Short mmCIF file of C-alpha atoms in Angstrom, two decimals:
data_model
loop_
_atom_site.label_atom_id
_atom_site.label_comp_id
_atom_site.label_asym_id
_atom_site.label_seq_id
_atom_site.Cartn_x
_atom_site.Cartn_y
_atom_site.Cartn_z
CA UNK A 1 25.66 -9.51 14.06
CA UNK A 2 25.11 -12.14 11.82
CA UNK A 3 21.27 -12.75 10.35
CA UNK A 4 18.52 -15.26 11.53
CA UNK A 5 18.46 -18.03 9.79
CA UNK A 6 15.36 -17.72 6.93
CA UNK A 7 14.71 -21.80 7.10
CA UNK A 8 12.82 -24.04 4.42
CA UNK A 9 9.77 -23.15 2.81
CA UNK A 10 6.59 -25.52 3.11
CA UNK A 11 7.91 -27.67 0.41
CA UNK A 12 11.08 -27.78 1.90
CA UNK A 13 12.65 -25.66 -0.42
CA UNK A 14 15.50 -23.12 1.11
CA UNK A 15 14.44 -19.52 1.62
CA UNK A 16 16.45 -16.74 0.60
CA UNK A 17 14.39 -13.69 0.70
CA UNK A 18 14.48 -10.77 3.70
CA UNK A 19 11.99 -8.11 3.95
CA UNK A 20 14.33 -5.65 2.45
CA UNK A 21 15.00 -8.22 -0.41
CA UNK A 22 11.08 -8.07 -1.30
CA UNK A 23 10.95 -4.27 -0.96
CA UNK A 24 13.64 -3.51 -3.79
CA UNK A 25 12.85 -6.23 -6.05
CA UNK A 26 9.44 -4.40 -5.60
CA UNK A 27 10.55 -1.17 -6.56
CA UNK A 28 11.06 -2.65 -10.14
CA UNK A 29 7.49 -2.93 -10.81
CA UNK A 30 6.96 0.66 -9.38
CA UNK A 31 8.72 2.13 -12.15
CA UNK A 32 7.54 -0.24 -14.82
CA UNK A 33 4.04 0.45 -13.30
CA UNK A 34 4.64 4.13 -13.97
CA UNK A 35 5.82 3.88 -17.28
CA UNK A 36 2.68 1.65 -18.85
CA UNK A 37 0.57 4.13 -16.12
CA UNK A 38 1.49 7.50 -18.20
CA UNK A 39 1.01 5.34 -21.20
CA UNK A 40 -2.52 4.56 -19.79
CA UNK A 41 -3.39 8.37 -19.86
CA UNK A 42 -1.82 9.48 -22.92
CA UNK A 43 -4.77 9.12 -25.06
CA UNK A 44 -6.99 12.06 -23.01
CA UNK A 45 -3.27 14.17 -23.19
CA UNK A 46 -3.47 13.19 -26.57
CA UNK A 47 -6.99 14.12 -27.24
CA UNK A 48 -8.19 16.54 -24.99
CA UNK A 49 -4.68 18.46 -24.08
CA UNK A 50 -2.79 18.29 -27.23
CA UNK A 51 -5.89 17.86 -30.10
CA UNK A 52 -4.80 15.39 -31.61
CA UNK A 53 -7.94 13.74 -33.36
CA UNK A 54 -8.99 10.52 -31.40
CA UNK A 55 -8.73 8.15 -34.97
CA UNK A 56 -4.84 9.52 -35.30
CA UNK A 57 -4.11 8.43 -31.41
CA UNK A 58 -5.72 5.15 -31.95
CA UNK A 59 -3.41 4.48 -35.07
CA UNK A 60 -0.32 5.60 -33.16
CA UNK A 61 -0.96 3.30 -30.37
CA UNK A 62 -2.29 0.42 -31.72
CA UNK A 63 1.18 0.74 -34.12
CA UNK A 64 3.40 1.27 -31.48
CA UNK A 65 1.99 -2.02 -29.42
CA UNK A 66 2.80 -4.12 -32.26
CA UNK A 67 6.20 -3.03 -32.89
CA UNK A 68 6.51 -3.26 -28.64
CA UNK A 69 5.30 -6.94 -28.67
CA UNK A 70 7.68 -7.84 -31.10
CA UNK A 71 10.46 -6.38 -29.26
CA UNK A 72 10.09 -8.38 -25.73
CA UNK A 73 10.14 -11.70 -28.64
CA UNK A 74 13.82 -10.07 -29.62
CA UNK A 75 14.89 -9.11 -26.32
CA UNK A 76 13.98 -12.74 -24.60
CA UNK A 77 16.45 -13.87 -27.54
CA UNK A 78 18.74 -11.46 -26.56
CA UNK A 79 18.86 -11.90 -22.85
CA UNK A 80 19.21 -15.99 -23.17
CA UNK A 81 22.05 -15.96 -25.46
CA UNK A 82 23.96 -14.14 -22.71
CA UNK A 83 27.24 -15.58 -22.56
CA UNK A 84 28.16 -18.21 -19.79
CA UNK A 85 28.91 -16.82 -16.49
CA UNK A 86 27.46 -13.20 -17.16
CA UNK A 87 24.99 -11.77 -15.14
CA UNK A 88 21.79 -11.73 -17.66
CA UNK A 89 19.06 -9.83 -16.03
CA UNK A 90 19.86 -7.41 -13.69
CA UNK A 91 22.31 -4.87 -15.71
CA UNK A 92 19.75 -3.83 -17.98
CA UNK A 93 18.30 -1.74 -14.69
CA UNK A 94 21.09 0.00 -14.79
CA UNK A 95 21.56 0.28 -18.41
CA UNK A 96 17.78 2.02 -18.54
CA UNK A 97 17.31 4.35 -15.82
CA UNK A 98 18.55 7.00 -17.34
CA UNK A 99 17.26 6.47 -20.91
CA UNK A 100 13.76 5.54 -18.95
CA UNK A 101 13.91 9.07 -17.21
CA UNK A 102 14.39 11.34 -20.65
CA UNK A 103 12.12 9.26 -22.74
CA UNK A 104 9.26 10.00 -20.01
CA UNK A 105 9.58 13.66 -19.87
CA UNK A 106 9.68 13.60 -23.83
CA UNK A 107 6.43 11.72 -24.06
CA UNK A 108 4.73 14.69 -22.93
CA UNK A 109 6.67 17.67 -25.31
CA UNK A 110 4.70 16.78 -28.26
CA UNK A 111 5.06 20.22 -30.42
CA UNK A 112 1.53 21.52 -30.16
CA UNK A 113 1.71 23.95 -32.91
CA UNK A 114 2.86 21.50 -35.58
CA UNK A 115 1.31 20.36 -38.24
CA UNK A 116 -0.19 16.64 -38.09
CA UNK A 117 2.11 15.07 -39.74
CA UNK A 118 4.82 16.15 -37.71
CA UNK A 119 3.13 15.45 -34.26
CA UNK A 120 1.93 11.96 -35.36
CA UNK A 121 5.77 11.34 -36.19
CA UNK A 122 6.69 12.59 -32.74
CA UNK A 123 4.28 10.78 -31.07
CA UNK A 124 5.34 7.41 -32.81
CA UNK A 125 9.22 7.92 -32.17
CA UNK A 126 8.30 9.10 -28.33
CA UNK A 127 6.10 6.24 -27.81
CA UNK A 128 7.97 3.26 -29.66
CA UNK A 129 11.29 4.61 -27.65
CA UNK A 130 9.40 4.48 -24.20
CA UNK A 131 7.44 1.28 -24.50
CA UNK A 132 8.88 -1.00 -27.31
CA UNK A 133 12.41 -0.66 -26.20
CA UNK A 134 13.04 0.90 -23.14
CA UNK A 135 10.19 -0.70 -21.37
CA UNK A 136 11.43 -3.85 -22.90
CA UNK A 137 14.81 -3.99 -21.57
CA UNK A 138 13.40 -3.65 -18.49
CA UNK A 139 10.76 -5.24 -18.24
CA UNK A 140 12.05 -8.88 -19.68
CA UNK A 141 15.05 -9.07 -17.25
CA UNK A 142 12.88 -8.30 -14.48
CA UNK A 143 10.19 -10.39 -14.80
CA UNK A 144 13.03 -13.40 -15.34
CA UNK A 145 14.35 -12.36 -11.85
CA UNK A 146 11.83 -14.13 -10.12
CA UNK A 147 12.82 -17.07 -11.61
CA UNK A 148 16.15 -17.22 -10.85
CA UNK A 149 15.79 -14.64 -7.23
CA UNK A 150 14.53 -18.25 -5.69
CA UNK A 151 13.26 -21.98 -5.98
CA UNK A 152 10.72 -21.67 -3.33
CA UNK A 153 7.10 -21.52 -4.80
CA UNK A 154 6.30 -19.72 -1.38
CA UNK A 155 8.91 -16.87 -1.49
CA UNK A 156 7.59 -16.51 -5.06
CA UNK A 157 4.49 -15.88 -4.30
CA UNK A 158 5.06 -13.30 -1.74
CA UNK A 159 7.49 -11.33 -4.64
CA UNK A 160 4.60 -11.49 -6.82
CA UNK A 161 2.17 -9.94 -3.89
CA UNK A 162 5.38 -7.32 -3.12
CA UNK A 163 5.50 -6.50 -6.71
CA UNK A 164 1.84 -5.76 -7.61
CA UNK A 165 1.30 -3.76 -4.34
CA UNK A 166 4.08 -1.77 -5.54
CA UNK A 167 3.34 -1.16 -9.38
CA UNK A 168 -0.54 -0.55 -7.82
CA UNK A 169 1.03 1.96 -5.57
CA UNK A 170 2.66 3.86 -8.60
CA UNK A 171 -0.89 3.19 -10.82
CA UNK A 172 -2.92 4.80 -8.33
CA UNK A 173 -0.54 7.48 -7.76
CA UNK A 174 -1.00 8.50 -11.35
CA UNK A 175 -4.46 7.59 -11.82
CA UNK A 176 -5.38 9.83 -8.61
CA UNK A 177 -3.45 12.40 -9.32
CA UNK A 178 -2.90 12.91 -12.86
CA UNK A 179 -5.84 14.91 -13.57
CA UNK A 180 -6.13 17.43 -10.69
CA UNK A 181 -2.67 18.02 -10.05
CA UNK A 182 -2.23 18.71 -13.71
CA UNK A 183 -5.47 21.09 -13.02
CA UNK A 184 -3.86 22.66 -10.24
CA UNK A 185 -0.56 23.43 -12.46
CA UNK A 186 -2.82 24.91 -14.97
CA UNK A 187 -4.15 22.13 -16.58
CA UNK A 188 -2.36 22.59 -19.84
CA UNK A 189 0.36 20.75 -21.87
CA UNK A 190 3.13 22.17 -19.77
CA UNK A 191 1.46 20.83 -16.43
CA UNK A 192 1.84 17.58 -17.98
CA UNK A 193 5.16 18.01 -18.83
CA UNK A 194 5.99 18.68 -15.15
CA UNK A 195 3.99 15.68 -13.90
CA UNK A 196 5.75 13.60 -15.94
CA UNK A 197 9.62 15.19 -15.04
CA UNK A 198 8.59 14.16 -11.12
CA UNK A 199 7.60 10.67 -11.95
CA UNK A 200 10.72 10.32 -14.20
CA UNK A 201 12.92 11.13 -10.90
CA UNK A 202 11.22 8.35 -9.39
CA UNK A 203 12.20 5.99 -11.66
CA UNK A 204 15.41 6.71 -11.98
CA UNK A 205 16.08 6.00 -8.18
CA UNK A 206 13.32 2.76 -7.99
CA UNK A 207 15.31 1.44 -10.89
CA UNK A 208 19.11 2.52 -9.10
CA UNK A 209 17.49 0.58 -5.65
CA UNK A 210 16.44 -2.83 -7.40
CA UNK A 211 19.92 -3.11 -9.11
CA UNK A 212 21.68 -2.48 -5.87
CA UNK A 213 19.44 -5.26 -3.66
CA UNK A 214 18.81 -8.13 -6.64
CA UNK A 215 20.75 -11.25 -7.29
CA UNK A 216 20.35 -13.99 -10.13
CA UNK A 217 21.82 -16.86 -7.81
CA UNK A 218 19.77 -17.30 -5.09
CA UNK A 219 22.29 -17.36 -2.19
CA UNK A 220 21.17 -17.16 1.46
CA UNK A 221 24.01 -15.00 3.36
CA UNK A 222 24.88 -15.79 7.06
CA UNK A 223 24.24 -19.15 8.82
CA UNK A 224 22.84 -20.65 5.99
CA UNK A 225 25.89 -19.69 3.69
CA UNK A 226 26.81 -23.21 2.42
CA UNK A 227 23.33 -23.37 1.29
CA UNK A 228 23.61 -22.33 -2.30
CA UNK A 229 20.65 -22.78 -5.25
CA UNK A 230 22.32 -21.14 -8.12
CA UNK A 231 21.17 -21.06 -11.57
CA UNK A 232 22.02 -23.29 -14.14
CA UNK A 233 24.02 -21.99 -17.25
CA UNK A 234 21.80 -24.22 -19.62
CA UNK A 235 22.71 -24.15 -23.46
CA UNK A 236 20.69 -21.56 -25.36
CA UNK A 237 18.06 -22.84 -27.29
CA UNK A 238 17.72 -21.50 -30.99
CA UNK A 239 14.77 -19.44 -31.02
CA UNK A 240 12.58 -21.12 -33.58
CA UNK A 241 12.39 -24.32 -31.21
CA UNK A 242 12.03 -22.39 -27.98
CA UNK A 243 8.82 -21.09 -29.35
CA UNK A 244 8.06 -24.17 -30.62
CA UNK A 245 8.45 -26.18 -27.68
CA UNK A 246 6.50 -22.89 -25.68
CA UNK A 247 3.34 -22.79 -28.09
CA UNK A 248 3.22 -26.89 -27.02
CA UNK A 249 3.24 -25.88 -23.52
CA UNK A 250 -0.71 -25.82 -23.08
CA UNK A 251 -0.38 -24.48 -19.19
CA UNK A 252 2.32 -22.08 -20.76
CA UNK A 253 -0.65 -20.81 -23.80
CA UNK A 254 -3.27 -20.64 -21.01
CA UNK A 255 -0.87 -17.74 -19.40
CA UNK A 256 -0.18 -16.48 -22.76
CA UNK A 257 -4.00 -16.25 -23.39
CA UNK A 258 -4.93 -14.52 -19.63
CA UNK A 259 -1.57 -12.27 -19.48
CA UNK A 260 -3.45 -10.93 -22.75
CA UNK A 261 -6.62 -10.34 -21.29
CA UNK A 262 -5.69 -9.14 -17.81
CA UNK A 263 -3.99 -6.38 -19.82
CA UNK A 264 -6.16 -5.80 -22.25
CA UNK A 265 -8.71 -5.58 -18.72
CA UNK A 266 -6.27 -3.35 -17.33
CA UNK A 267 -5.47 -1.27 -20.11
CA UNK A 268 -8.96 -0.63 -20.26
CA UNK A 269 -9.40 0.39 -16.84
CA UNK A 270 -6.92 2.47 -16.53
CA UNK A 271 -7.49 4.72 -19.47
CA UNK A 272 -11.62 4.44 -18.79
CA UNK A 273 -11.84 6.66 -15.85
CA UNK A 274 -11.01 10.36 -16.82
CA UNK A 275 -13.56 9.87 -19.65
CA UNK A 276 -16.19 8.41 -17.57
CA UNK A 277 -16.24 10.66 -15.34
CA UNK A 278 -16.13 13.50 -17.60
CA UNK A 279 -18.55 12.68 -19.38
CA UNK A 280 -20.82 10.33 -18.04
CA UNK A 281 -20.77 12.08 -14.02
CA UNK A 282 -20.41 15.35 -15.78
CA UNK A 283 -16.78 16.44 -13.50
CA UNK A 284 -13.42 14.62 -15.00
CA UNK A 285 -11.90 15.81 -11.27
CA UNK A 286 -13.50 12.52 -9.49
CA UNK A 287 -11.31 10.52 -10.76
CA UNK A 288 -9.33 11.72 -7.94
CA UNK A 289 -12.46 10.35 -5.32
CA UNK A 290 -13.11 7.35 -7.59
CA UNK A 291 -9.30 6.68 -7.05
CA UNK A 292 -9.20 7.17 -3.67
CA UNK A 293 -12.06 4.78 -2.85
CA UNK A 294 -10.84 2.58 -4.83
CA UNK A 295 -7.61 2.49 -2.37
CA UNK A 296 -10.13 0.94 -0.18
CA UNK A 297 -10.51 -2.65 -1.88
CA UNK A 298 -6.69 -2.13 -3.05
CA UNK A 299 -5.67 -2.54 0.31
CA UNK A 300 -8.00 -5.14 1.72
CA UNK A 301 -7.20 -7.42 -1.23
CA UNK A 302 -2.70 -7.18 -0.80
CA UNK A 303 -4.31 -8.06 2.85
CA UNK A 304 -6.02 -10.60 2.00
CA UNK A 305 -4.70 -12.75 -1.25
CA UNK A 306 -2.11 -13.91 1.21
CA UNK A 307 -4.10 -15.96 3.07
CA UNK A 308 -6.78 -16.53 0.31
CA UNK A 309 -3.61 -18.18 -1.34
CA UNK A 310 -3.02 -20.46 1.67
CA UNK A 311 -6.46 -21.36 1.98
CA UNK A 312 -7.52 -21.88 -1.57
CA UNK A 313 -4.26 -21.78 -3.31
CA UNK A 314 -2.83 -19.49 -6.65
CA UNK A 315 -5.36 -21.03 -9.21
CA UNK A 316 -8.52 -21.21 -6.67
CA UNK A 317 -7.84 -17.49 -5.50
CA UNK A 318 -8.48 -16.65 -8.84
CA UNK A 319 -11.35 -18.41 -9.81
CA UNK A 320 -12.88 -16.41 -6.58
CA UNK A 321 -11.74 -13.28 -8.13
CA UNK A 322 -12.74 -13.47 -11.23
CA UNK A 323 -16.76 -14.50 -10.40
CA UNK A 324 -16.55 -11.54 -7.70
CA UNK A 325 -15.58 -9.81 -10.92
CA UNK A 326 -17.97 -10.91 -13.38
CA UNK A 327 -21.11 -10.76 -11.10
CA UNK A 328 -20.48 -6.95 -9.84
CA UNK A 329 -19.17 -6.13 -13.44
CA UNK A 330 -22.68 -7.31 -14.36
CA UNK A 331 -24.52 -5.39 -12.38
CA UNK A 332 -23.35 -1.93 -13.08
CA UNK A 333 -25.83 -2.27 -16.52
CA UNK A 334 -28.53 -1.61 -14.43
CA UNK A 335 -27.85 1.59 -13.39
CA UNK A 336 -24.52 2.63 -14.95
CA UNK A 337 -24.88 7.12 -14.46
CA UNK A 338 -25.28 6.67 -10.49
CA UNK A 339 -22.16 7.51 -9.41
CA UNK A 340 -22.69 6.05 -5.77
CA UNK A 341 -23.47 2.98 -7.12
CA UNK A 342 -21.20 2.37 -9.85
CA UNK A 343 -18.46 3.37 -7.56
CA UNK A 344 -19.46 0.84 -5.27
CA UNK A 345 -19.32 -2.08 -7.64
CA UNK A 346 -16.04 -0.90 -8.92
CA UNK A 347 -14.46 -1.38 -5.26
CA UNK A 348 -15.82 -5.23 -6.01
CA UNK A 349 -14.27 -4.92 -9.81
CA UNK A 350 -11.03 -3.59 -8.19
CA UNK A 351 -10.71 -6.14 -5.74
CA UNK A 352 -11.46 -9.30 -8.09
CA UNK A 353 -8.16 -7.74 -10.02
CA UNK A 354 -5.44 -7.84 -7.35
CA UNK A 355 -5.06 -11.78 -7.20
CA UNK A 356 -4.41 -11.80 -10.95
CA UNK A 357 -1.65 -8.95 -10.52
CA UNK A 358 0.10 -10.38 -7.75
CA UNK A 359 0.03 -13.80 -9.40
CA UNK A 360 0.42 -13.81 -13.06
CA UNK A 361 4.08 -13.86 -12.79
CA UNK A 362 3.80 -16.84 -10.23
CA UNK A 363 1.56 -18.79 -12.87
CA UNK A 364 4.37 -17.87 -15.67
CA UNK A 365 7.11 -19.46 -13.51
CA UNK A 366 4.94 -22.67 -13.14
CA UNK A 367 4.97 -22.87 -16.70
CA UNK A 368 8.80 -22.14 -16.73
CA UNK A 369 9.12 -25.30 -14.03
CA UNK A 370 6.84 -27.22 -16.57
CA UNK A 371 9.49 -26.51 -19.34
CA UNK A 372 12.27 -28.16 -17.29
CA UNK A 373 10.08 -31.01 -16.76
CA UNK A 374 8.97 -31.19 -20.51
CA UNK A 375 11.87 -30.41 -22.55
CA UNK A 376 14.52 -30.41 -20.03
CA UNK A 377 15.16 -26.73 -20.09
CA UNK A 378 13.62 -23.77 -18.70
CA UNK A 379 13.48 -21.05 -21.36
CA UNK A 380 13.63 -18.58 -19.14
CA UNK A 381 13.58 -15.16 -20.37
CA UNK A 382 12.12 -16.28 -23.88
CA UNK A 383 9.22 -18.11 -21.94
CA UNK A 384 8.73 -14.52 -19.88
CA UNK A 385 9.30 -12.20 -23.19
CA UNK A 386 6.62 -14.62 -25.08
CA UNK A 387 4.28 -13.64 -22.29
CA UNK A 388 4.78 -10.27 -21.88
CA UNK A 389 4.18 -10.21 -25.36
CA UNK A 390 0.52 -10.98 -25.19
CA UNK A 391 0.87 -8.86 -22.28
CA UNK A 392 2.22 -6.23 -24.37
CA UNK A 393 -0.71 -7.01 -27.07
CA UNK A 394 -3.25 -6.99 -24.87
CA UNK A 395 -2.04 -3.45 -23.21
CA UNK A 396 -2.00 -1.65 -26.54
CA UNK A 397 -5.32 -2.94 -27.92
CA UNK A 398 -7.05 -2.15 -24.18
CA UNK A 399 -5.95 1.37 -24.95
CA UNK A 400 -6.75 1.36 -28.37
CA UNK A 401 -9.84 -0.17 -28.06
CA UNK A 402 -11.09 3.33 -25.72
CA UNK A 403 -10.05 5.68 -29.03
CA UNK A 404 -11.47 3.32 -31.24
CA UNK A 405 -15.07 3.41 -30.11
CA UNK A 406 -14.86 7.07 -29.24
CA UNK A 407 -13.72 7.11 -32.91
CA UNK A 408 -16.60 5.20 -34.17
CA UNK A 409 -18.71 7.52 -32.15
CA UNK A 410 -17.03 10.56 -33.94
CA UNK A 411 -15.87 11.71 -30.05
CA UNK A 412 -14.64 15.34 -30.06
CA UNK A 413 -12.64 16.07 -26.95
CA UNK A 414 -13.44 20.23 -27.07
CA UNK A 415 -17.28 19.39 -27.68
CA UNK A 416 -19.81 20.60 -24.84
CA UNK A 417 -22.37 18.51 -25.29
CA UNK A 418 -22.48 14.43 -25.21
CA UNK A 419 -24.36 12.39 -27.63
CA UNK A 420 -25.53 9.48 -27.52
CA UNK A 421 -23.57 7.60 -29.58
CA UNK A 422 -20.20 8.88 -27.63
CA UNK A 423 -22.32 7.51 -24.41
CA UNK A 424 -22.96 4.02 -25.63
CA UNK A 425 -19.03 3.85 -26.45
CA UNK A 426 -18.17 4.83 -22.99
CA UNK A 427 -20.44 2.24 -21.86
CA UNK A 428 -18.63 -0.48 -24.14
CA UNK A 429 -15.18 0.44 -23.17
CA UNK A 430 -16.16 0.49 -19.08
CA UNK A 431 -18.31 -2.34 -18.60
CA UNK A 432 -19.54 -4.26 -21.42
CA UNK A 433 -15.73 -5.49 -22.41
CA UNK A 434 -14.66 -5.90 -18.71
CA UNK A 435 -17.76 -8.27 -18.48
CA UNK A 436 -16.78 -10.54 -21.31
CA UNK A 437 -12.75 -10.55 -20.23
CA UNK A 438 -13.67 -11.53 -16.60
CA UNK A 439 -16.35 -14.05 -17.99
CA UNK A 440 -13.38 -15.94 -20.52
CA UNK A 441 -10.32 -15.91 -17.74
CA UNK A 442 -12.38 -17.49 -15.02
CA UNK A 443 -13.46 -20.06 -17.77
CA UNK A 444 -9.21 -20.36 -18.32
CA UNK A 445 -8.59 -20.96 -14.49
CA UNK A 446 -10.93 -24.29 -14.67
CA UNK A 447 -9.02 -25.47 -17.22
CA UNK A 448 -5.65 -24.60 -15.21
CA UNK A 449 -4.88 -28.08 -13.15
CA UNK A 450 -0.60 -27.44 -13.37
CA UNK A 451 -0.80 -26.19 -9.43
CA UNK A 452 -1.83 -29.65 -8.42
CA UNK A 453 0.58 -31.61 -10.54
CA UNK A 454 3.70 -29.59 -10.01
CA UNK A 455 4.98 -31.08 -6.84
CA UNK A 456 5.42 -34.55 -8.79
CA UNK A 457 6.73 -33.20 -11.75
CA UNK A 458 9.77 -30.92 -9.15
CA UNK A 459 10.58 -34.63 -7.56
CA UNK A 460 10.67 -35.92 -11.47
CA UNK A 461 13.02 -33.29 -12.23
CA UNK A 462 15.49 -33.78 -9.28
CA UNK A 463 15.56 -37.26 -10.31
CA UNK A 464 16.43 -37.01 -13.41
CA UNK A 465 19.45 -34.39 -12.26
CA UNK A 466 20.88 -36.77 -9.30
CA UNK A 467 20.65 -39.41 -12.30
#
């Protein structure tokens, strides 16, 4: 029975996507979301499970994250001096499903007996394996698949929505879950050993299901068979001028510069909780509740950025969001131990986040567009690993920056009793940085006019090729 035809988009650009197309391209972020997720928690494992003191984790991490950035610069390379007629992108999610899986279940064997020296080396080779290069050779190739998946600004959009919905999906999962299903296993090193083994499984078969579904020429089957967008086997560019020609890309640096502080927001956020609410609501186990409500706004916003986006558009959506953001952020200084009420503005925080993770890649592939239009060449995955290395940057120092001030506050993760000092850096890490980020990228998004200008500069481009 052969397929319905998909049609054109609202530009008039050929649609290739089916629902199941969307679905396994999503799966992709699910594992990648799970990865950088256990990262997220690693520095309570580290602190609080393990011992490690909270100045050694921050040192470990914040040196790991630079080596990581670094390595999406050398995979980008990599990837877009693929030779001619190769598949670039998806093989490496085959290549890494396996390697993903071990590294994962290693992260959380850190020899607790050791002496210092030893576990701060383990810790650095565990860490640098799972997020500078396996992460990488993920996480580069997939990112340029939405690139080359389609041409239609539309279908990319909804891959973006797909994609965040799934990563927030595996975030949540770990972020409501970690802490009292480790509890429940006996809230030791080994229960974290065997959370991490189940999640590992999981990305082993996410990663197996993208592979199988994704395509780098976007080719609609069926009816619509002679219609045929395939990419273009441009010459490489030498590295030194695809920066080059990148860092003069001001839409391109305005990405760079809020794909850093979405992640440095996020890495924040994610690791923020489990102290929080140890310390500040006095039980670490509602970050389970907090979690769970926080579901709530989750789910209304994947509902809702769809048609924000065709109301308002990608760089009006997140102006919205990011003023929802800074206003509720705001507001939790008044009273920031009521957990009621902090709770409540969160589900405000949490929903002012979801238009920047289901369209961050969709702004990046503007840019990419932009290159073509520019220089004459897209830059694909070396315009993506550029990206995800602020990205990258941003992730480390948002989990660094929760060790540091607990480090400045001399935080000890077996004390009983919390001073004052340890409170005020709790306070920094939760809401006083997450103010300032949301403040800066909404000031970004007025600068942000590419959206607008785009459609000429498409018909510019297709002149130029028919010339």
């Amino acid at each position: 029975m052969s397929k319905k035809p998909l049609g054109k988009d609202h530009d008039g650009v050929q649609k290739v996507m089916r629902t199941g197309d969307y679905f396994a391209d999503s799966l992709g972020q699910f594992a990648l979301n799970a990865m950088s997720g256990l990262i997220a928690q690693i520095a309570y494992f580290y602190t609080d499970k393990v011992g490690v003191a909270a100045a050694t984790v921050t040192a470990v991490l914040m040196i790991c994250k630079v080596i990581d950035a670094f390595t999406d610069i050398i995979m980008g390379n990599i990837i877009d001096h693929t030779k001619p007629g190769k598949e670039k992108y998806r093989p490496w999610l085959l290549k890494m499903a396996i390697p993903a899986a071990v590294v994962i279940v290693a992260l959380f064997t850190v020899p607790a007996n050791a002496s210092e020296g030893l576990k701060l080396a383990y810790m650095l080779i565990t860490n640098i394996l799972l997020t500078a290069i396996v992460y990488t050779a993920i996480a580069i190739p997939y990112s340029s698949l939405m690139v080359v998946r389609t041409n239609s600004q539309q279908e990319r959009g909804i891959m973006g929505t797909w994609r965040a919905a799934a990563g927030y999906v595996s975030g949540m999962i770990i972020a409501i879950g970690i802490i009292p299903i480790t509890n429940a296993l006996g809230g030791n090193q080994s229960a974290w050993v065997k959370f991490g083994f189940g999640f590992a499984l999981m990305v082993i078969l996410t990663l197996l299901i993208c592979y199988a579904r994704s395509k780098e020429t976007a080719v609609e089957s069926g009816k619509e068979a002679d219609v045929t967008i395939v990419e273009d086997d441009e010459e490489a560019v030498p590295f030194k001028e695809a920066i080059g020609n990148l860092f003069r890309n001001k839409y391109w640096v305005m990405i760079l510069v809020m794909g850093f502080l979405s992640q440095l927001s996020y890495g924040i956020t994610s690791g923020a909780g489990a102290y929080y609410c140890k310390w500040i609501y006095g039980d670490d186990n509602l970050t389970a509740i907090l979690g769970g409500v926080g579901l709530i706004p989750t789910v209304i916003g994947f509902a809702l950025i769809g048609p924000m986006i065709k109301k308002l558009g990608v760089t009006n959506s997140l102006k919205v969001s990011f003023f929802i953001g800074m206003v509720t952020t705001a507001l939790r200084i008044i009273n920031p131990t009521d957990f009621v009420y902090n709770t409540a503005l969160g589900c405000f925080a949490t929903f002012a986040n979801i238009p920047m993770m289901c369209l961050l890649g969709v702004m990046t592939a503007m840019t990419i567009d932009y290159n073509e239009y520019k220089y004459g060449k897209r830059i694909v995955a070396t315009s993506q690993a550029a990206s995800s290395f602020g990205g990258k940057i941003g992730s480390g120092v948002g989990s660094s920056v929760i060790v540091f001030c607990l480090a400045l506050a001399n935080y000890d993760g077996f004390a009983t009793v919390l001073t004052p000092a340890v409170r005020q850096a709790i306070y920094t890490f939760s809401i006083y940085i997450p103010l300032v980020l949301f403040i800066i990228m909404f000031v970004i998004t007025l600068k942000f006019d590419l959206e607008e200008k785009l459609p000429e500069y498409r018909q510019e481009i297709e002149k130029r090729k028919r010339a």
